[in-house]
Tab-separated table of C-alpha atoms and ligand atoms in Angstrom:
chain	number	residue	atom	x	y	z
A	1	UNK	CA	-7.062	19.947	24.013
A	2	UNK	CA	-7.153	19.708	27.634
A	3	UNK	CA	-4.141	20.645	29.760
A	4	UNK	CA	-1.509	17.482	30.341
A	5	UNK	CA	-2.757	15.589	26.599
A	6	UNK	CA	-0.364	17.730	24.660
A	7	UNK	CA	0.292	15.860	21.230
A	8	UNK	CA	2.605	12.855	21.614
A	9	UNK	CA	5.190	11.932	18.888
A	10	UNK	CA	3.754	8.466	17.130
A	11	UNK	CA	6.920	6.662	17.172
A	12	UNK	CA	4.864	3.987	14.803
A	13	UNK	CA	6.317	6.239	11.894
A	14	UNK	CA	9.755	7.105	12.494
A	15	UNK	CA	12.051	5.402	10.518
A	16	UNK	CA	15.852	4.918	11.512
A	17	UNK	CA	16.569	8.353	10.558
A	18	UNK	CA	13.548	9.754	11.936
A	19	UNK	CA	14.129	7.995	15.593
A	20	UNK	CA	17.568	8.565	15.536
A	21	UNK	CA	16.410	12.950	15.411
A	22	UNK	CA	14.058	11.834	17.880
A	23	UNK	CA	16.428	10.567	20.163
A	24	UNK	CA	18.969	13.040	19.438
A	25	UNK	CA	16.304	16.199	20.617
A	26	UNK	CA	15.793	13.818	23.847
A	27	UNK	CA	19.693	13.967	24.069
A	28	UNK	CA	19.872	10.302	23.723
A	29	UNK	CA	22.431	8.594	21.725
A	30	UNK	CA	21.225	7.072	18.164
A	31	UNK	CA	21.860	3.310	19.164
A	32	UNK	CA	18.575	4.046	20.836
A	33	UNK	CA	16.651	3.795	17.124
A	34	UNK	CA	18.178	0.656	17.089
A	35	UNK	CA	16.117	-1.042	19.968
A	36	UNK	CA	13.138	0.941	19.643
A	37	UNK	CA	12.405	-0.276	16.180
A	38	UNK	CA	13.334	-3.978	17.089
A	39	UNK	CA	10.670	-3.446	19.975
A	40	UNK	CA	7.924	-1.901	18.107
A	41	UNK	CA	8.314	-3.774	14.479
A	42	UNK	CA	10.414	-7.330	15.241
A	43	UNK	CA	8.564	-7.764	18.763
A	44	UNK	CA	5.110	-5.549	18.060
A	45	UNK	CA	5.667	-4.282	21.499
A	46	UNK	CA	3.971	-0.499	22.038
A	47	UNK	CA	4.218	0.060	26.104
A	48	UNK	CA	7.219	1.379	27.151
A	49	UNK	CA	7.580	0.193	30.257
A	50	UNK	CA	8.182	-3.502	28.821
A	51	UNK	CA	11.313	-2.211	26.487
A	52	UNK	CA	13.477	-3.552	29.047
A	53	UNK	CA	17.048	-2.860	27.701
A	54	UNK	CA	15.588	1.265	28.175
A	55	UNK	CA	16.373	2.974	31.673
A	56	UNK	CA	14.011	3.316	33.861
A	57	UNK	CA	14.093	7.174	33.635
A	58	UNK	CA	14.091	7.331	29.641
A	59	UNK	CA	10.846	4.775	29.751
A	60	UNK	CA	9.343	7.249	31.890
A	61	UNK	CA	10.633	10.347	29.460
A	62	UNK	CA	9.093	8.134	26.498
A	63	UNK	CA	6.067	7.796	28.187
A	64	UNK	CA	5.407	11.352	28.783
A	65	UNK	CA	6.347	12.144	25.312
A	66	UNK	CA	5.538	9.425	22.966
A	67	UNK	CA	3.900	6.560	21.870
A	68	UNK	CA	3.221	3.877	19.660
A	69	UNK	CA	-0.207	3.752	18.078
A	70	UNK	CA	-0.950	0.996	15.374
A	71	UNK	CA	-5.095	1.503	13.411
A	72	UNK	CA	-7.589	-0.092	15.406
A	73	UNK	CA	-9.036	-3.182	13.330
A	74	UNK	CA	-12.532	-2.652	13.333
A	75	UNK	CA	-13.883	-5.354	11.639
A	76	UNK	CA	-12.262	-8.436	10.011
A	77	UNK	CA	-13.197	-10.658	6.922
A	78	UNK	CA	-12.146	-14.526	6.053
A	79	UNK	CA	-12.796	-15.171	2.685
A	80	UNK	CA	-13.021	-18.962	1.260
A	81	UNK	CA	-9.343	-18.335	-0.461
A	82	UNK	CA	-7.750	-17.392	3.227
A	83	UNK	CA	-7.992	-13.651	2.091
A	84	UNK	CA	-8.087	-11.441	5.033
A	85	UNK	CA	-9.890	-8.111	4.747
A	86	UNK	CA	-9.369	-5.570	7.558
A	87	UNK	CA	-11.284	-2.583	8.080
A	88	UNK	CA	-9.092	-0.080	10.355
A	89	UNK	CA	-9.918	2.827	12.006
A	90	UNK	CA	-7.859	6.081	11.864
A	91	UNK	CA	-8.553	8.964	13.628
A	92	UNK	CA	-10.892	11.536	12.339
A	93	UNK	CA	-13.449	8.983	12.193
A	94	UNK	CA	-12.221	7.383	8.952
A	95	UNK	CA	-10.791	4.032	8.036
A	96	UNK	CA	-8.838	2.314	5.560
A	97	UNK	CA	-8.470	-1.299	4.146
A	98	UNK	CA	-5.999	-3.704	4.244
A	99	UNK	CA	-5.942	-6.954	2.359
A	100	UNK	CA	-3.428	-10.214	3.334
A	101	UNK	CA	-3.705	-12.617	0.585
A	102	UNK	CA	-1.792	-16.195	1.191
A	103	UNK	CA	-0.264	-17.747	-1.244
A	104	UNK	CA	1.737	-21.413	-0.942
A	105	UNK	CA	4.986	-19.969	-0.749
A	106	UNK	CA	4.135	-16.135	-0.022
A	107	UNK	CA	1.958	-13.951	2.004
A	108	UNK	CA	0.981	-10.826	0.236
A	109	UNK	CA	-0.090	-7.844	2.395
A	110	UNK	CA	-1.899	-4.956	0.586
A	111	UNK	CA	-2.096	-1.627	1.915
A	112	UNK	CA	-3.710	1.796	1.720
A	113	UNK	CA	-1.456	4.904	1.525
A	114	UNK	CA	-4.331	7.591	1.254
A	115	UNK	CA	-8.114	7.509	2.457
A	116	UNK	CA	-9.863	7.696	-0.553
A	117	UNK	CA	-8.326	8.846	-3.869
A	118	UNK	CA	-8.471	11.942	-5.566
A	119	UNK	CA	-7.764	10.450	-8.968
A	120	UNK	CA	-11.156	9.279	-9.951
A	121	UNK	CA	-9.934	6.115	-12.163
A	122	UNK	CA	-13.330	5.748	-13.729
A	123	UNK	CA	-13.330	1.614	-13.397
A	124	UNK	CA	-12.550	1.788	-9.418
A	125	UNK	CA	-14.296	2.011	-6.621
A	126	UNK	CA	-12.110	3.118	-4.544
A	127	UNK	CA	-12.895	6.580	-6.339
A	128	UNK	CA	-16.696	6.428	-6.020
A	129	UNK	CA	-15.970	7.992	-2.431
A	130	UNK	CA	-13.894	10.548	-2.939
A	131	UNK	CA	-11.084	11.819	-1.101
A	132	UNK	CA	-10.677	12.543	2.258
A	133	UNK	CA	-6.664	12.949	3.654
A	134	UNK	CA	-3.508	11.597	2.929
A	135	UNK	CA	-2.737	8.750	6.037
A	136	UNK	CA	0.259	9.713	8.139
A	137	UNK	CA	3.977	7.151	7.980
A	138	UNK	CA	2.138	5.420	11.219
A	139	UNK	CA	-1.072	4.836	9.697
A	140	UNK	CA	0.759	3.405	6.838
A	141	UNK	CA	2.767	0.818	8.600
A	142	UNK	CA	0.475	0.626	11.109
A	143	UNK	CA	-1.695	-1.559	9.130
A	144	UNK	CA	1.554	-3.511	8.564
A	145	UNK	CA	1.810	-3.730	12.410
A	146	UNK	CA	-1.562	-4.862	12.662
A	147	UNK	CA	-1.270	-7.246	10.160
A	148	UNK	CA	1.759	-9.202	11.240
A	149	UNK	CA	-0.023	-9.182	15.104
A	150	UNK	CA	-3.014	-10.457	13.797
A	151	UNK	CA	-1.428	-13.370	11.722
A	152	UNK	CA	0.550	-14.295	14.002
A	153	UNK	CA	-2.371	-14.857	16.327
A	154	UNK	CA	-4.659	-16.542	13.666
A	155	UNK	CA	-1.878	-18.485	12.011
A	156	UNK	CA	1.166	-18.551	14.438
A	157	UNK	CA	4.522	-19.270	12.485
A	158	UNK	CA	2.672	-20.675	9.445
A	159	UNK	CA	2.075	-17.859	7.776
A	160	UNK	CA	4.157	-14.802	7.080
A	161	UNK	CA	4.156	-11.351	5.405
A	162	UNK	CA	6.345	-11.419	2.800
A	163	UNK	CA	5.523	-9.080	0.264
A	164	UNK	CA	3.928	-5.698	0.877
A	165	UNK	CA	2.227	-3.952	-1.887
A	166	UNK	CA	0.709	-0.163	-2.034
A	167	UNK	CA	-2.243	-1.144	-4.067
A	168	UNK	CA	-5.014	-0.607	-1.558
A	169	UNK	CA	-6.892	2.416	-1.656
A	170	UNK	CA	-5.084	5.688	-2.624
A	171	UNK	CA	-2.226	6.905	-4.809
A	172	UNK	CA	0.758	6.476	-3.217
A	173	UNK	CA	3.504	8.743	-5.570
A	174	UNK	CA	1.008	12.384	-3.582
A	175	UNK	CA	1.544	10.777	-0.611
A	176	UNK	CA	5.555	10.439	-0.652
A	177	UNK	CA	6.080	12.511	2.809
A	178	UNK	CA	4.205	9.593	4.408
A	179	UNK	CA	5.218	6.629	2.212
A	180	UNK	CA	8.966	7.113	2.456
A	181	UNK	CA	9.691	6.619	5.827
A	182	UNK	CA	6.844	3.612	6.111
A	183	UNK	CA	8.975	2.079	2.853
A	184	UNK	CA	12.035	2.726	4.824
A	185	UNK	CA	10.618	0.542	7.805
A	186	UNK	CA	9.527	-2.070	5.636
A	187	UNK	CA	13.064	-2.592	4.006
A	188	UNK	CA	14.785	-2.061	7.336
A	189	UNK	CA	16.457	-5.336	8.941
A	190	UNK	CA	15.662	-4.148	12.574
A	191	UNK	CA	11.539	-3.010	10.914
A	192	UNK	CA	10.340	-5.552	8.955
A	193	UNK	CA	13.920	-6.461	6.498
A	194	UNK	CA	11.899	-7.039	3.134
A	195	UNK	CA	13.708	-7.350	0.267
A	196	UNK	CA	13.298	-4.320	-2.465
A	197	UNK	CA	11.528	-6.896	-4.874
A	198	UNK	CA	8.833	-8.091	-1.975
A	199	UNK	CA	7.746	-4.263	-1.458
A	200	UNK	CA	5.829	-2.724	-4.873
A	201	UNK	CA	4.791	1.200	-5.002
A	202	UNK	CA	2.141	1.328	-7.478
A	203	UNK	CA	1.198	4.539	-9.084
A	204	UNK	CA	-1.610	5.746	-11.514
A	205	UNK	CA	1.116	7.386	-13.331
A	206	UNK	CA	1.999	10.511	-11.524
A	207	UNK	CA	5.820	11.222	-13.059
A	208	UNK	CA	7.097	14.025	-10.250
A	209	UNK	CA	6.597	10.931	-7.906
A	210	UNK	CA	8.666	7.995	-10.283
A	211	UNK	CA	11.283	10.687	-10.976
A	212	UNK	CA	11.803	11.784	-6.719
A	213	UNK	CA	11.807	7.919	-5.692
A	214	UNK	CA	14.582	7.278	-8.512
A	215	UNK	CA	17.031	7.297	-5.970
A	216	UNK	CA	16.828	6.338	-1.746
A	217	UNK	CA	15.610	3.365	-0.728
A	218	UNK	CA	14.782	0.570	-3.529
A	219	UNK	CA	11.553	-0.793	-4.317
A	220	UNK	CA	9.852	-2.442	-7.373
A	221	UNK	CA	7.443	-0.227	-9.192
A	222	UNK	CA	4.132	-1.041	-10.827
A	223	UNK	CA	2.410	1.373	-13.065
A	224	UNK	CA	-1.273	1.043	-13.884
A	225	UNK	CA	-1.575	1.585	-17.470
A	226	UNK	CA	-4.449	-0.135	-18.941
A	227	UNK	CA	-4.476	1.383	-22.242
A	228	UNK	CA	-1.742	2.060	-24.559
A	229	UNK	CA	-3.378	5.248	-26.235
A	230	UNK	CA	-3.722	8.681	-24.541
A	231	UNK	CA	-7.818	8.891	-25.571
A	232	UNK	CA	-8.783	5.424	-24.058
A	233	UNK	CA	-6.386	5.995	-21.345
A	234	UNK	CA	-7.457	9.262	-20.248
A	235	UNK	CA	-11.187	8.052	-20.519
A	236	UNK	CA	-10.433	5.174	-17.929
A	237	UNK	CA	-7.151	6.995	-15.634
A	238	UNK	CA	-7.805	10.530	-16.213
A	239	UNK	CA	-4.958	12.285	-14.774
A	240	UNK	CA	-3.233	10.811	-18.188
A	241	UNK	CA	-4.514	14.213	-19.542
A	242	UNK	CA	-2.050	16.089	-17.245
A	243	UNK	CA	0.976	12.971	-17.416
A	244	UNK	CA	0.416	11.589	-21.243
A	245	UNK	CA	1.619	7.896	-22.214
A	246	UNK	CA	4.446	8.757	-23.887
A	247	UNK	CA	5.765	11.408	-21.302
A	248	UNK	CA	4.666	7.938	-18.457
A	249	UNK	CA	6.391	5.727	-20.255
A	250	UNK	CA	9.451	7.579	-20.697
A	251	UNK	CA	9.806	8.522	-16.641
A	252	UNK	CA	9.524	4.653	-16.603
A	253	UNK	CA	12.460	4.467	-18.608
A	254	UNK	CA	14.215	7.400	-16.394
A	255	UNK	CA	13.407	5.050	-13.578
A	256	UNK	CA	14.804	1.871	-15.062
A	257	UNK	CA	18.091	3.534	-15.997
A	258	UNK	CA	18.591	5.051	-12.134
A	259	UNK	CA	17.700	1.460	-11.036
A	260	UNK	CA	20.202	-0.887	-12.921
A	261	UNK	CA	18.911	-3.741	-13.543
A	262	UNK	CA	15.248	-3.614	-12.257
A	263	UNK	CA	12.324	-3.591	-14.512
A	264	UNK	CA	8.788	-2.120	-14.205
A	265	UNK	CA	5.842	-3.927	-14.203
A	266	UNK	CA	2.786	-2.597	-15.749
A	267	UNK	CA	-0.619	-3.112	-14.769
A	268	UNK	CA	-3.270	-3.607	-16.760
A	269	UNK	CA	-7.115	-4.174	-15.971
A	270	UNK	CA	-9.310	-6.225	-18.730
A	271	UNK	CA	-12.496	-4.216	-19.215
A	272	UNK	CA	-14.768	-5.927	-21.552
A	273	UNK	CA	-14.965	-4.310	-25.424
A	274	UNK	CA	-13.056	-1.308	-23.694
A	275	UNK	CA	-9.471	-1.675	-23.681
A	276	UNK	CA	-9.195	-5.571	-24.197
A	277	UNK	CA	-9.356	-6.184	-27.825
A	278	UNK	CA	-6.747	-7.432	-29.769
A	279	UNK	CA	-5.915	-3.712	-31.242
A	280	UNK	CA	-5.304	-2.761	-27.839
A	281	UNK	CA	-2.625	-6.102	-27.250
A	282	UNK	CA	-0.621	-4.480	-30.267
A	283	UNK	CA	-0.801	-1.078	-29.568
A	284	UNK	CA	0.447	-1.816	-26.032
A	285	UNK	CA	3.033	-4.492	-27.661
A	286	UNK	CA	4.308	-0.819	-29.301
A	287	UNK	CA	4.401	1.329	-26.421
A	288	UNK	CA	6.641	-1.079	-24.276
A	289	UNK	CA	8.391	-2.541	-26.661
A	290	UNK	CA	11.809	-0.538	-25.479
A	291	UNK	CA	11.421	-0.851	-21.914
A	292	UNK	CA	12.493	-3.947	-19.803
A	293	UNK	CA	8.817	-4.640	-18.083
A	294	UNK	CA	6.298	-6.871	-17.018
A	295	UNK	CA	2.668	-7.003	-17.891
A	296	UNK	CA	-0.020	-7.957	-15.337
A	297	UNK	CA	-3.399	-8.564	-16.268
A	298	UNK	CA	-6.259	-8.064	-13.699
A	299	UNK	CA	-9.401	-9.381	-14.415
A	300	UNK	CA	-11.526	-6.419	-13.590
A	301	UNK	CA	-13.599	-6.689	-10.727
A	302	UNK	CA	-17.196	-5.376	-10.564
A	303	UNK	CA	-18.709	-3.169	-7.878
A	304	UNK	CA	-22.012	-1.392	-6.984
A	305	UNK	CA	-23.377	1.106	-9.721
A	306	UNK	CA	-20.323	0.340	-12.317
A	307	UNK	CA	-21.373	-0.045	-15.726
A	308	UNK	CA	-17.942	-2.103	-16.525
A	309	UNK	CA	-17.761	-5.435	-16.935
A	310	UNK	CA	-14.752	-8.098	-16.636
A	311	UNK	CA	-13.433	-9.278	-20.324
A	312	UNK	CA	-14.213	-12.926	-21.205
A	313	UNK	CA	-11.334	-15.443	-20.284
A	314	UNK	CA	-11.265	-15.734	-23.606
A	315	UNK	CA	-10.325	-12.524	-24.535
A	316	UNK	CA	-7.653	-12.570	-21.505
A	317	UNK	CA	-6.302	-15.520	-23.098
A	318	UNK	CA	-6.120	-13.844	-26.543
A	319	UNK	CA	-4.280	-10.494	-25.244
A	320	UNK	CA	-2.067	-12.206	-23.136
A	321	UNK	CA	-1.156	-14.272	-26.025
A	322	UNK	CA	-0.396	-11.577	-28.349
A	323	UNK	CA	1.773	-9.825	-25.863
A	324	UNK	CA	3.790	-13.149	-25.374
A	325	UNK	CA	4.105	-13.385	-29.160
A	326	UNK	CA	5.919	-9.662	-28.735
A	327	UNK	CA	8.111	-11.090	-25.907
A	328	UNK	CA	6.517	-9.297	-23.608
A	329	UNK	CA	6.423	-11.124	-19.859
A	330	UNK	CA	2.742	-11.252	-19.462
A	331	UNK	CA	0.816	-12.787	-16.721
A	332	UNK	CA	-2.778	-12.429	-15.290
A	333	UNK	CA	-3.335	-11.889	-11.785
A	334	UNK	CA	-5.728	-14.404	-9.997
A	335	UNK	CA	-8.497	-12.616	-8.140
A	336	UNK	CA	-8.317	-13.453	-4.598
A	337	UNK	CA	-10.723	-12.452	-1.638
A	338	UNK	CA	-13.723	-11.891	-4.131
A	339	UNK	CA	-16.351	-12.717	-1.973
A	340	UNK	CA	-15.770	-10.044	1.021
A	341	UNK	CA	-14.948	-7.293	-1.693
A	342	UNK	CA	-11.232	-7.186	-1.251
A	343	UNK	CA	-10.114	-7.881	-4.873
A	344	UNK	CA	-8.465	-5.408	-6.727
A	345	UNK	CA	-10.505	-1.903	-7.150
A	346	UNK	CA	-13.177	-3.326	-4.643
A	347	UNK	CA	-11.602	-1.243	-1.308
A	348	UNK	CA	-13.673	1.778	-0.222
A	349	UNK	CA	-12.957	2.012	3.216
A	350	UNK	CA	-16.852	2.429	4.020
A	351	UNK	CA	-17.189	6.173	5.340
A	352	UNK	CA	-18.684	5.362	8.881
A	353	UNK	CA	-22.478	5.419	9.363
A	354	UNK	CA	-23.324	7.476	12.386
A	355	UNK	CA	-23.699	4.986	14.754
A	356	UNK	CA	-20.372	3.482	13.789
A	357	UNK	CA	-18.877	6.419	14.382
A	358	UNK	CA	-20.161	7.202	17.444
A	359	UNK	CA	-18.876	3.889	18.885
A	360	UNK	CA	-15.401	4.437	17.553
A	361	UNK	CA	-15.791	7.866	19.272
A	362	UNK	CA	-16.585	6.267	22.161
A	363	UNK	CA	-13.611	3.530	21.775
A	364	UNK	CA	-11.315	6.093	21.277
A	365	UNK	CA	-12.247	8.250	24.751
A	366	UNK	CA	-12.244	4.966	26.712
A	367	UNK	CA	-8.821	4.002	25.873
A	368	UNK	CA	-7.654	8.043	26.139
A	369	UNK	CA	-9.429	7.505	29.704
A	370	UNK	CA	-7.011	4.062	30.499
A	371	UNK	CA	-4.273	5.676	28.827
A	372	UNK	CA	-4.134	8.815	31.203
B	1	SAH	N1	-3.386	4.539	-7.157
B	1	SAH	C1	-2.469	3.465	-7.329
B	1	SAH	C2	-2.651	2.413	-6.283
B	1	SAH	C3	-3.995	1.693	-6.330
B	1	SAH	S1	-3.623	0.208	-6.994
B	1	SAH	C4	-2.552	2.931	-8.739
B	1	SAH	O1	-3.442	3.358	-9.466
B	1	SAH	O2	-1.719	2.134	-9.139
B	1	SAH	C5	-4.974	-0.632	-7.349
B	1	SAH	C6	-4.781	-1.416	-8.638
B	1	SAH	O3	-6.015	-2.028	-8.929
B	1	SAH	C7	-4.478	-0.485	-9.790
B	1	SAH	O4	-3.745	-1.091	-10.782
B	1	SAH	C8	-5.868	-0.190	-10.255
B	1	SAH	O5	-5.878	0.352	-11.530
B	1	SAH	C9	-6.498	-1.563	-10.163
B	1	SAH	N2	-7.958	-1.489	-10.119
B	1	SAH	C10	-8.714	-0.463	-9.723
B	1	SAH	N3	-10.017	-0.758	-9.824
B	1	SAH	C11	-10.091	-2.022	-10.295
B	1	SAH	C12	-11.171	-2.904	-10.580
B	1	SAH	N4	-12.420	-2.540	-10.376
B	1	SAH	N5	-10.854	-4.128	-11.011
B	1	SAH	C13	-9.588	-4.512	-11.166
B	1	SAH	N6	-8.539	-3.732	-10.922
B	1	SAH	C14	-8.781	-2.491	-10.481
């Protein structure tokens, strides 16, 4: 790296805590956390100079040493249903999805915590390309960042993010260095002030995760199950050979207890003659049945070269019926953004083709060049 471009600190990912350590190395007092997030999150402001309340001399001191850099969005998608699809770019020549989906009386924003996965859930696509990094706290939130500009320019006051959800590509629970501070900002007042039920972590089931975010900052947690038995389940989520149903479903229970009064909500895709039959409703009716929880069905979405296909509404019907019977609070999700590939399972991120890369490369020096 050339003289004078030494590494600046992304303030993007600092939470309170981590901006107040910042501030306290600068010798600054800790109030100054307090504006900086209001600037960057409440006001989506990222030059210095226009943080007015700041000195003159510490703008210049945060300019030197800082900054606050958001994804790029690289491409955008408008499906019939309102869904918005982003494709952002991330250094390294990478980039991630993130999905808004409206709703009448919520916006949901879906983000990616990793690029790629490593988990290799056999029925999602996201795992067809591998993995490549864990995305830092600023490329988490970042997409929130972008999100909440972009809206706001598409859709003015209209429409809001209201929920956030870590169900885009990537397992969030080996990713906790980066998704605990970006969780942080999203529950923070002065970030984005979401309440703990509006922002879900969901995980394919990886316990040492569940059991390290029993305590800290609340959330609601999803867990993607979809089958009730170990063999079926570690055909279709195969890291249930190292974390077994029963060992899952009794971190869930860990979880439940730390969190008084919260439940979890399990998530559950409907694979045709896999895991939808009606044996499959019971045995599931048996494995929750001590466990205050939700059920979510997902209609599972197809992709390119999967040999899966998405159960019959009829079978839906008939599962979701037999769970009911149990008492079990069972609903099925309604696939949204289907047409530009942003429905559950259907983010890959696209690994740029050459040429794409080479113009993000060359994006990326021009703005170094206006930058410096
Ligand atoms: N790794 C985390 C976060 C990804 S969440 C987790 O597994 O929970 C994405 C959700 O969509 C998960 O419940 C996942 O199992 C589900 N999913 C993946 N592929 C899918 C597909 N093709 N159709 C429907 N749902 C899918």
């Amino acid at each position: 790296m050339p003289a004078g471009l030494q590494e600046k600190t992304n303030l993007l990912g600092l939470d309170r805590a981590g901006l107040e350590r910042f501030f306290a190395d600068l010798g600054e007092k800790p109030f100054r956390a307090r504006q900086l997030l209001q600037w960057i999150h409440q006001r989506g402001v990222t030059d210095f100079d226009a943080m007015t309340d700041l000195s003159l001399a510490l703008r210049q001191r945060l300019e030197a040493v800082a900054q606050v850099e958001a994804p790029r969005v690289m491409g955008e998608q408008l499906s019939d249903d309102g869904t918005i699809k982003w494709l952002m770019s991330v250094p390294g020549g990478n980039a991630v999805e993130a999905v808004f989906i409206p709703e009448a009386s919520r916006g949901t924003l879906c983000i990616s915590s990793q690029i790629g996965c490593m988990l290799n859930c056999t029925f999602c696509s996201t795992a067809t390309q591998g993995f490549n990094r864990n995305l830092a706290a600023g490329e988490i939130i970042g997409q929130v960042w972008r999100a909440v500009a972009r809206i706001r320019e598409l859709h003015g006051e209209n429409r809001r993010v209201t929920n956030v959800v870590f169900m885009g590509m990537g397992e969030p629970m080996l990713n906790l260095g980066a998704v605990r501070p970006a969780l942080s900002l999203l529950r923070d007042d002065l970030a984005y002030g979401l309440a703990a039920r509006r922002v879900t972590i969901s995980t394919a089931g990886v316990i040492p995760g569940i059991d390290d975010m029993a305590d800290g900052e609340e959330f609601a947690l999803a867990v993607s199950l979809h089958a009730a038995e170990n063999e079926l389940r570690s055909r279709l989520v195969p890291l249930n050979r190292k974390y077994p149903v029963e060992t899952l479903i009794e971190a869930c229970k860990r979880f439940v207890r730390a969190r008084s009064r919260r439940s979890v909500t399990f998530e559950y895709t409907m694979i045709a003659g896999v895991n939808d039959q009606p044996e499959h409703a019971r045995a599931l009716v048996r494995r929750l049945s001590c466990l205050p929880c939700k059920i979510n069905l997902i209609p599972f979405n197809a992709f390119p070269g999967t040999p899966f296909r998405c159960s019959s509404d009829e079978a839906i019907y008939e599962f979701q019926k037999i769970t009911r019977a149990a008492g079990l609070i069972t609903t099925v999700r309604k696939t949204r953004g289907e047409d530009i590939d942003a429905a559950c399972g259907q983010l890959v991120g696209k690994l740029l083709t050459p040429s794409q890369r080479r113009q993000l490369v060359q994006q990326q020096l021009a703005s170094q060049a206006i930058a410096s």
